[in-house]
């Protein structure tokens, strides 16, 4: 689960990092998934060419993915009632590097969502 994969450490009492990844496959900032508008792709097998996020129309200039993540079926997490997710790392014409996913639908309808931003 992306939301559960981070560690919070006190800098004053932590060992220095021995190495630092050059480019992470996970975003720097995560938030609760936000619905995307204007995404023309009908399923998660292809990234959308255009999308509407936070009131802005954006064109996708590069997309990498998908990476499928399944919910923990043994837990009832309201944020994961959308079922399987196909995650994409996308770059937009406005310079945004976003982590978006297509939710295949379970208890909620399928659709596209934005879950985070890369540095």
PDB file of C-alpha atoms in Angstrom, residues 12-89:
ATOM      1  CA  UNK A  12      18.583  14.231  15.183  1.00  0.00           C
ATOM      2  CA  UNK A  13      18.658  10.542  16.190  1.00  0.00           C
ATOM      3  CA  UNK A  14      18.863   8.831  12.800  1.00  0.00           C
ATOM      4  CA  UNK A  15      21.894   7.443  11.046  1.00  0.00           C
ATOM      5  CA  UNK A  16      22.912   9.323   7.884  1.00  0.00           C
ATOM      6  CA  UNK A  17      21.727   7.785   4.628  1.00  0.00           C
ATOM      7  CA  UNK A  18      24.491   5.735   3.011  1.00  0.00           C
ATOM      8  CA  UNK A  19      23.049   6.132  -0.472  1.00  0.00           C
ATOM      9  CA  UNK A  20      20.200   8.070  -1.974  1.00  0.00           C
ATOM     10  CA  UNK A  21      18.182   6.918  -4.980  1.00  0.00           C
ATOM     11  CA  UNK A  22      18.678   9.095  -8.041  1.00  0.00           C
ATOM     12  CA  UNK A  23      15.054   8.906  -9.124  1.00  0.00           C
ATOM     13  CA  UNK A  24      12.350   7.337  -7.034  1.00  0.00           C
ATOM     14  CA  UNK A  25       9.491   5.312  -8.457  1.00  0.00           C
ATOM     15  CA  UNK A  26       7.314   6.755  -5.681  1.00  0.00           C
ATOM     16  CA  UNK A  27       6.125  10.358  -5.397  1.00  0.00           C
ATOM     17  CA  UNK A  28       7.552  12.879  -2.959  1.00  0.00           C
ATOM     18  CA  UNK A  29       4.084  13.962  -1.807  1.00  0.00           C
ATOM     19  CA  UNK A  30       0.992  11.756  -1.394  1.00  0.00           C
ATOM     20  CA  UNK A  31      -2.556  12.952  -0.782  1.00  0.00           C
ATOM     21  CA  UNK A  32      -5.969  11.326  -0.747  1.00  0.00           C
ATOM     22  CA  UNK A  33      -6.845  10.317  -4.309  1.00  0.00           C
ATOM     23  CA  UNK A  34      -8.487  13.171  -6.247  1.00  0.00           C
ATOM     24  CA  UNK A  35     -10.794  12.405  -9.200  1.00  0.00           C
ATOM     25  CA  UNK A  36      -9.473  13.483 -12.597  1.00  0.00           C
ATOM     26  CA  UNK A  37     -11.710  14.926 -15.262  1.00  0.00           C
ATOM     27  CA  UNK A  38     -11.289  14.831 -19.001  1.00  0.00           C
ATOM     28  CA  UNK A  39      -9.294  11.584 -19.039  1.00  0.00           C
ATOM     29  CA  UNK A  40     -10.207   9.896 -22.312  1.00  0.00           C
ATOM     30  CA  UNK A  41      -8.578   6.512 -21.697  1.00  0.00           C
ATOM     31  CA  UNK A  42     -11.297   4.016 -20.811  1.00  0.00           C
ATOM     32  CA  UNK A  43      -9.183   1.616 -18.770  1.00  0.00           C
ATOM     33  CA  UNK A  44      -5.772   1.485 -17.102  1.00  0.00           C
ATOM     34  CA  UNK A  45      -3.982  -0.241 -19.997  1.00  0.00           C
ATOM     35  CA  UNK A  46      -3.262   3.113 -21.689  1.00  0.00           C
ATOM     36  CA  UNK A  47      -2.450   6.436 -20.026  1.00  0.00           C
ATOM     37  CA  UNK A  48      -4.744   9.356 -20.834  1.00  0.00           C
ATOM     38  CA  UNK A  49      -3.491  11.897 -23.385  1.00  0.00           C
ATOM     39  CA  UNK A  50      -5.273  14.772 -21.620  1.00  0.00           C
ATOM     40  CA  UNK A  51      -6.732  15.264 -18.167  1.00  0.00           C
ATOM     41  CA  UNK A  52      -8.293  17.920 -15.952  1.00  0.00           C
ATOM     42  CA  UNK A  53      -6.726  18.286 -12.490  1.00  0.00           C
ATOM     43  CA  UNK A  54      -7.441  20.997  -9.916  1.00  0.00           C
ATOM     44  CA  UNK A  55      -9.235  23.139 -12.465  1.00  0.00           C
ATOM     45  CA  UNK A  56      -6.505  22.969 -15.128  1.00  0.00           C
ATOM     46  CA  UNK A  57      -6.568  21.164 -18.459  1.00  0.00           C
ATOM     47  CA  UNK A  58      -3.259  19.355 -18.929  1.00  0.00           C
ATOM     48  CA  UNK A  59      -1.740  17.416 -21.826  1.00  0.00           C
ATOM     49  CA  UNK A  60       0.338  14.347 -21.004  1.00  0.00           C
ATOM     50  CA  UNK A  61       3.749  14.541 -22.702  1.00  0.00           C
ATOM     51  CA  UNK A  62       5.225  11.352 -21.193  1.00  0.00           C
ATOM     52  CA  UNK A  63       3.741   8.399 -19.337  1.00  0.00           C
ATOM     53  CA  UNK A  64       5.400   5.371 -17.710  1.00  0.00           C
ATOM     54  CA  UNK A  65       3.417   2.415 -16.433  1.00  0.00           C
ATOM     55  CA  UNK A  66       1.186   0.792 -15.579  1.00  0.00           C
ATOM     56  CA  UNK A  67       2.065  -0.684 -12.204  1.00  0.00           C
ATOM     57  CA  UNK A  68      -0.816  -2.675 -10.737  1.00  0.00           C
ATOM     58  CA  UNK A  69      -1.425  -2.421  -6.983  1.00  0.00           C
ATOM     59  CA  UNK A  70      -4.152  -4.464  -5.316  1.00  0.00           C
ATOM     60  CA  UNK A  71      -5.887  -3.554  -2.067  1.00  0.00           C
ATOM     61  CA  UNK A  72      -5.433  -5.514   1.127  1.00  0.00           C
ATOM     62  CA  UNK A  73      -8.547  -7.631   0.661  1.00  0.00           C
ATOM     63  CA  UNK A  74      -8.599  -8.663   4.316  1.00  0.00           C
ATOM     64  CA  UNK A  75      -9.027  -5.031   5.474  1.00  0.00           C
ATOM     65  CA  UNK A  76     -11.992  -2.775   4.777  1.00  0.00           C
ATOM     66  CA  UNK A  77     -10.218   0.481   3.920  1.00  0.00           C
ATOM     67  CA  UNK A  78     -12.658   3.130   2.564  1.00  0.00           C
ATOM     68  CA  UNK A  79      -9.911   4.659   0.391  1.00  0.00           C
ATOM     69  CA  UNK A  80      -9.439   1.338  -1.429  1.00  0.00           C
ATOM     70  CA  UNK A  81     -13.064   0.510  -2.230  1.00  0.00           C
ATOM     71  CA  UNK A  82     -12.253   1.356  -5.848  1.00  0.00           C
ATOM     72  CA  UNK A  83     -10.567  -2.046  -6.273  1.00  0.00           C
ATOM     73  CA  UNK A  84      -7.445  -2.755  -8.298  1.00  0.00           C
ATOM     74  CA  UNK A  85      -5.377   0.267  -9.346  1.00  0.00           C
ATOM     75  CA  UNK A  86      -3.118   0.714 -12.369  1.00  0.00           C
ATOM     76  CA  UNK A  87      -0.612   3.461 -11.495  1.00  0.00           C
ATOM     77  CA  UNK A  88       1.131   5.709 -14.045  1.00  0.00           C
ATOM     78  CA  UNK A  89       3.935   8.269 -13.681  1.00  0.00           C
TER      79      UNK A  89
END
